[in-house]
Coordinates of C-alpha atoms and ligand atoms in Angstrom, one line a residue:
M1 CA 196.1 66.3 166.5
S2 CA 196.2 67.9 163.1
Y3 CA 196.4 71.6 164.2
R4 CA 198.9 74.0 165.8
L5 CA 198.3 76.8 168.2
L6 CA 200.4 79.9 167.8
S7 CA 200.7 82.9 170.1
S8 CA 199.8 86.0 168.2
P9 CA 202.1 88.9 169.4
L10 CA 200.9 91.7 171.5
Q11 CA 203.4 94.6 171.9
G12 CA 203.9 95.3 175.6
F13 CA 202.6 91.9 176.7
T14 CA 204.0 88.8 174.9
D15 CA 207.6 89.5 175.6
A16 CA 210.2 87.0 176.7
T17 CA 209.1 87.2 180.3
F18 CA 205.5 86.4 179.4
R19 CA 206.3 83.8 176.8
N20 CA 208.7 81.8 179.1
A21 CA 206.2 81.9 182.1
Q22 CA 203.3 81.0 179.9
Q23 CA 205.2 78.0 178.5
K24 CA 206.4 76.9 182.0
Y25 CA 203.1 77.2 183.9
F26 CA 200.5 76.4 181.2
G27 CA 202.0 75.2 177.9
G28 CA 199.9 74.4 174.8
I29 CA 201.5 77.0 172.5
D30 CA 203.5 75.5 169.6
T31 CA 205.1 78.7 168.3
F32 CA 205.3 82.2 169.6
Y33 CA 205.6 85.3 167.4
A34 CA 207.6 88.1 169.0
P35 CA 206.1 91.6 168.9
Y36 CA 207.2 93.6 165.9
I37 CA 210.6 95.4 165.5
R38 CA 210.0 98.9 164.3
F39 CA 212.4 101.7 163.5
N40 CA 212.0 105.3 164.4
R41 CA 214.2 107.5 162.3
K42 CA 217.5 105.7 162.6
M43 CA 218.2 102.2 161.3
I44 CA 219.1 100.9 164.8
I45 CA 217.6 97.8 166.5
K46 CA 216.5 99.2 169.9
G47 CA 217.9 97.6 173.0
S48 CA 214.4 96.4 174.1
Y49 CA 214.0 94.4 170.9
Q50 CA 217.5 93.0 171.2
R51 CA 216.9 91.8 174.7
D52 CA 213.6 90.3 173.7
L53 CA 215.0 88.3 170.8
N54 CA 218.2 87.2 172.5
P55 CA 218.3 83.4 171.9
E56 CA 219.6 82.9 175.4
V57 CA 216.3 84.1 176.9
N58 CA 214.2 82.1 174.5
T59 CA 215.9 78.7 174.7
S60 CA 212.8 76.6 175.6
L61 CA 210.4 78.0 173.0
N62 CA 209.9 78.2 169.2
L63 CA 210.1 81.9 168.5
I64 CA 209.6 83.8 165.2
P65 CA 210.7 87.5 165.0
Q66 CA 208.4 90.0 163.4
V67 CA 209.0 93.3 161.6
M68 CA 206.7 96.2 160.7
T69 CA 208.1 98.4 158.0
A70 CA 207.3 99.6 154.4
D71 CA 210.9 100.2 153.6
A72 CA 213.0 97.7 151.7
D73 CA 216.3 98.7 153.3
H74 CA 214.9 98.4 156.8
F75 CA 213.4 95.0 155.9
I76 CA 216.8 93.7 154.6
F77 CA 218.5 95.2 157.7
V78 CA 216.2 93.3 160.0
I79 CA 216.6 90.0 158.1
K80 CA 220.4 90.3 158.5
Y81 CA 220.0 91.1 162.2
I82 CA 217.7 88.2 163.0
Q83 CA 219.8 85.8 160.9
S84 CA 222.8 86.9 162.9
L85 CA 221.0 85.6 166.0
G86 CA 220.3 82.3 164.3
Y87 CA 216.6 82.8 163.3
K88 CA 215.6 81.4 159.9
E89 CA 212.1 83.1 159.5
L90 CA 210.9 86.6 159.7
N91 CA 207.2 87.5 160.0
W92 CA 206.1 90.7 158.2
N93 CA 203.3 92.7 159.9
L94 CA 200.7 94.0 157.5
G95 CA 198.1 94.1 160.2
C96 CA 198.6 97.0 162.6
P97 CA 195.5 99.2 162.4
Y98 CA 196.6 102.3 164.3
P99 CA 196.3 105.5 162.3
M100 CA 199.9 106.7 163.2
V101 CA 201.1 103.5 161.5
T102 CA 198.7 103.2 158.6
K103 CA 199.0 106.8 157.6
S104 CA 202.7 106.3 157.0
G105 CA 201.8 103.3 154.8
M106 CA 202.7 100.6 157.2
G107 CA 200.8 97.7 158.9
S108 CA 197.3 97.3 157.4
G109 CA 197.9 100.6 155.5
L110 CA 200.4 98.7 153.3
I111 CA 198.0 95.9 152.1
C112 CA 196.7 98.1 149.2
N113 CA 200.2 99.1 148.1
T114 CA 201.0 95.9 146.1
T115 CA 203.8 97.6 144.2
Q116 CA 205.7 98.2 147.4
I117 CA 204.9 94.7 148.7
D118 CA 206.3 93.3 145.5
H119 CA 209.4 95.5 145.7
I120 CA 210.2 94.5 149.3
L121 CA 209.6 90.8 148.7
D122 CA 211.6 90.8 145.5
R123 CA 214.6 92.3 147.3
A124 CA 214.3 90.0 150.3
H125 CA 214.2 87.0 148.1
S126 CA 217.0 88.0 145.8
E127 CA 219.3 89.4 148.4
T128 CA 218.8 86.9 151.3
D129 CA 217.8 83.3 151.9
V130 CA 215.4 84.0 154.8
T131 CA 212.0 82.4 155.1
I132 CA 209.2 85.0 155.1
S133 CA 205.8 84.6 156.5
M134 CA 203.0 87.3 156.6
K135 CA 200.6 88.5 159.2
M136 CA 197.8 90.5 157.6
R137 CA 194.3 92.0 158.1
L138 CA 191.8 91.6 155.3
G139 CA 192.6 95.1 154.1
Y140 CA 192.4 98.6 155.5
E141 CA 189.2 99.8 153.7
S142 CA 187.9 96.6 152.1
S143 CA 188.6 92.9 152.0
S144 CA 189.2 93.1 148.2
E145 CA 192.6 94.4 149.2
I146 CA 193.9 91.1 150.5
V147 CA 192.6 89.3 147.5
E148 CA 194.5 91.7 145.2
S149 CA 197.6 91.3 147.2
F150 CA 197.6 87.5 146.8
K151 CA 198.4 88.0 143.1
I152 CA 201.7 89.5 144.2
L153 CA 202.3 87.1 147.1
D154 CA 201.8 84.2 144.8
K155 CA 205.0 85.0 143.1
Y156 CA 207.0 84.3 146.2
P157 CA 207.7 81.3 148.4
I158 CA 205.9 82.8 151.4
K159 CA 205.8 80.2 154.2
N160 CA 202.3 81.1 155.3
I161 CA 199.8 84.1 155.6
A162 CA 198.2 84.6 159.0
I163 CA 195.0 86.6 158.7
H164 CA 193.3 88.5 161.4
A165 CA 189.9 88.5 159.9
R166 CA 189.1 92.2 160.4
L167 CA 189.7 95.3 158.4
G168 CA 192.3 97.9 159.6
K169 CA 189.7 100.6 159.8
Q170 CA 187.7 98.5 162.3
L171 CA 190.6 98.6 164.8
Y172 CA 189.2 96.0 167.2
K173 CA 185.6 96.9 166.9
G174 CA 182.9 94.9 165.3
G175 CA 183.1 91.2 164.6
V176 CA 185.5 89.1 162.6
D177 CA 184.4 88.7 158.9
L178 CA 184.4 84.9 158.5
E179 CA 182.9 85.1 155.0
A180 CA 185.7 87.2 153.8
F181 CA 188.2 84.8 155.4
Q182 CA 186.5 81.9 153.5
K183 CA 187.0 83.9 150.3
C184 CA 190.7 84.1 151.1
I185 CA 190.8 80.3 151.5
D186 CA 189.0 79.9 148.2
V187 CA 191.6 81.9 146.3
A188 CA 194.9 81.6 148.2
K189 CA 197.7 79.5 146.9
H190 CA 199.7 79.9 150.2
T191 CA 198.9 78.2 153.5
L192 CA 196.6 80.4 155.6
Y193 CA 196.5 80.7 159.4
Y194 CA 193.4 81.9 161.1
N195 CA 193.5 84.7 163.7
G196 CA 190.8 86.6 165.5
D197 CA 188.7 86.3 168.7
I198 CA 189.6 82.8 169.8
T199 CA 188.8 83.3 173.5
S200 CA 187.4 79.9 174.5
V201 CA 187.6 76.2 173.7
A202 CA 184.1 76.5 172.2
Q203 CA 185.2 79.4 170.0
F204 CA 188.2 77.5 168.8
K205 CA 186.0 74.5 168.0
A206 CA 183.6 76.7 166.1
M207 CA 186.5 78.0 163.9
Q208 CA 187.9 74.6 163.4
E209 CA 184.6 73.3 162.3
R210 CA 183.9 76.2 160.0
F211 CA 187.3 76.1 158.4
P212 CA 188.3 72.4 158.2
S213 CA 191.2 73.1 155.9
I214 CA 192.9 75.4 158.4
E215 CA 195.6 73.8 160.5
H216 CA 197.1 76.8 162.3
F217 CA 195.2 79.0 164.7
M218 CA 196.7 82.1 166.3
I219 CA 195.5 83.3 169.7
G220 CA 196.3 86.9 170.8
R221 CA 194.3 88.6 173.5
G222 CA 192.6 85.3 174.6
L223 CA 196.0 83.9 175.7
I224 CA 196.6 86.8 178.0
A225 CA 193.1 86.8 179.3
D226 CA 193.4 83.1 180.0
P227 CA 196.8 81.6 179.7
F228 CA 195.3 78.1 180.4
L229 CA 193.4 78.4 177.1
P230 CA 195.8 76.6 174.7
S231 CA 196.4 73.6 177.0
M232 CA 192.6 73.3 177.5
I233 CA 192.0 73.4 173.7
K234 CA 194.6 70.7 173.3
A235 CA 193.0 68.6 176.1
D236 CA 189.6 69.3 174.6
T237 CA 188.2 70.3 178.0
N238 CA 186.5 73.2 179.7
Q239 CA 187.7 71.9 183.0
Y240 CA 190.5 73.9 184.7
P241 CA 193.0 72.0 186.9
E242 CA 192.0 71.8 190.5
N243 CA 194.8 74.0 191.5
R244 CA 194.0 76.6 188.8
W245 CA 194.5 79.7 191.0
E246 CA 197.7 78.4 192.7
I247 CA 199.2 77.9 189.2
F248 CA 198.0 81.3 188.1
R249 CA 199.5 82.8 191.3
E250 CA 202.9 81.3 190.6
F251 CA 202.8 82.5 187.0
H252 CA 201.7 86.0 188.2
D253 CA 204.5 86.2 190.8
T254 CA 207.1 85.1 188.3
I255 CA 206.2 87.8 185.7
Y256 CA 205.8 90.4 188.5
Q257 CA 209.2 89.7 189.9
Q258 CA 210.9 89.8 186.5
Y259 CA 209.2 93.0 185.5
D260 CA 209.9 94.6 188.9
S261 CA 213.6 93.8 188.5
M262 CA 213.6 95.3 185.0
L263 CA 211.5 98.4 185.6
S264 CA 212.5 101.1 188.1
G265 CA 210.2 102.7 190.6
P266 CA 206.7 101.7 191.8
T267 CA 204.7 103.4 189.0
P268 CA 206.1 101.5 185.9
I269 CA 205.5 98.1 187.5
K270 CA 202.0 99.1 188.6
M271 CA 201.2 100.3 185.1
K272 CA 202.7 97.1 183.6
M273 CA 200.6 94.8 185.8
L274 CA 197.5 96.9 185.4
G275 CA 197.8 96.4 181.7
F276 CA 197.9 92.6 182.3
W277 CA 195.0 92.7 184.7
E278 CA 192.9 94.4 182.1
F279 CA 193.1 91.0 180.4
F280 CA 193.5 88.6 183.4
S281 CA 190.3 90.1 185.0
Q282 CA 188.3 88.9 182.0
S283 CA 188.7 85.3 183.1
T284 CA 187.7 86.0 186.7
H285 CA 184.2 85.7 188.0
N286 CA 183.9 89.5 188.5
P287 CA 186.0 91.3 185.9
Q288 CA 185.2 94.9 186.7
K289 CA 185.5 94.5 190.4
V290 CA 188.9 92.7 190.0
Y291 CA 190.2 95.4 187.6
K292 CA 189.1 98.2 189.9
A293 CA 190.8 96.5 192.9
I294 CA 194.1 96.5 191.1
K295 CA 193.6 100.0 189.8
K296 CA 193.1 101.3 193.4
A297 CA 196.2 99.6 194.7
T298 CA 198.6 102.5 194.8
N299 CA 201.7 100.9 196.1
P300 CA 203.4 97.4 195.9
F301 CA 202.1 96.5 199.4
K302 CA 198.5 97.3 198.5
Y303 CA 199.0 95.6 195.1
T304 CA 200.0 92.3 196.7
R305 CA 197.1 92.6 199.2
A306 CA 194.7 93.1 196.3
V307 CA 196.1 90.1 194.4
N308 CA 195.8 88.0 197.6
E309 CA 192.2 89.0 198.0
I310 CA 191.3 88.4 194.3
I311 CA 192.8 84.9 194.3
A312 CA 191.1 84.0 197.6
L313 CA 187.7 85.2 196.2
Q314 CA 188.2 83.3 192.9
K315 CA 188.9 80.1 194.8
K316 CA 185.7 80.4 196.7
Q317 CA 183.5 80.9 193.6
Ligands
FMN1 C1 197.9 95.7 172.6 C2 198.0 94.9 171.3 C3 199.3 94.8 170.7 C4 199.5 94.1 169.5 N1 200.7 94.0 169.0 C5 200.9 93.3 167.9 C6 202.2 93.1 167.3 O1 203.2 93.5 167.8 N2 202.3 92.4 166.1 C7 201.2 91.8 165.6 O2 201.3 91.1 164.5 N3 200.0 92.0 166.1 C8 199.8 92.7 167.2 N4 198.5 92.8 167.7 C9 197.4 92.0 167.1 C10 197.3 90.6 167.7 O3 198.4 89.8 167.5 C11 196.1 89.9 167.1 O4 196.3 89.8 165.7 C12 194.8 90.5 167.3 O5 194.6 91.0 168.6 C13 193.6 89.6 166.9 O6 193.7 88.4 167.5 P1 192.9 88.1 168.9 O7 191.5 88.3 168.7 O8 193.2 86.6 169.2 O9 193.5 89.0 169.9 C14 198.4 93.5 168.9 C15 197.1 93.6 169.5 C16 196.9 94.3 170.7 C17 195.5 94.4 171.3

């Protein structure tokens, strides 16, 4: 097999609890990226980031930390922090599309600011020995932005550039722009990773066929919607294991119990799991009905009953 599958980070979803359970019950992911570290006003690594990156809770998986910033001091601070934990690589997020982020010149709003990208990479490479990789969109307004940024990125030993083949201004709307991604392949000197809308074995194969030189594929939302996806891609099959729903149930109960012990009170755990079911429901036979049933479950007892009913129904279909 000449390709690797990577878990593209989703803030609020692909934390250590999810990653470990995904790895244990389904497998298929070669490397996980942690959701980004971000600062508010103070240069302090929040407790939730610290707990998530703690090597002791990530022993069985390959994990790469990520940062989202447009500030060189912050960048260096995070490099030193992740190095103190033993990590060798830091991924830099130039992809986030949300206006609160892009308006302050971060995420995909930073792609057009090649002077600042240059400044930050220059400091990172002259002041530290960390390995840097990038995660970008094609641009915020136009895909000419990423092509321009390559001229700067070419100066540095960037390990790879993962590209979510959309523009920032699209948010998650519209399709991925495969022609623009091809243009990136044509001009890039660095290794590119493909990211965007891999939600099935067929979709993966279509991307692999269209971009034969690409050896790394990142799966974001598709991994949460169907945690079996990477192992099925690797086995080159559309066939789920016979005990599909038993495995899913064990996975579900594992993350539920861990979140329940970390969150206090019935509302936070309900909201947490509802967020997951927005994705999980997509790989059931009746997504809207499933999501509604979870939404209506107003206490833990009703929630468990709803999950029991959903699983029983899926097994019958
Ligand atoms: C709720 C949510 C949170 C996300 N958080 C991050 C993040 O922390 N870091 C990052 O690089 N990308 C983040 N992304 C983007 C995904 O990693 C991915 O690039 C994007 O969803 C496209 O890939 P997909 O079509 O396979 O999901 C997030 C996306 C969503 C929907």
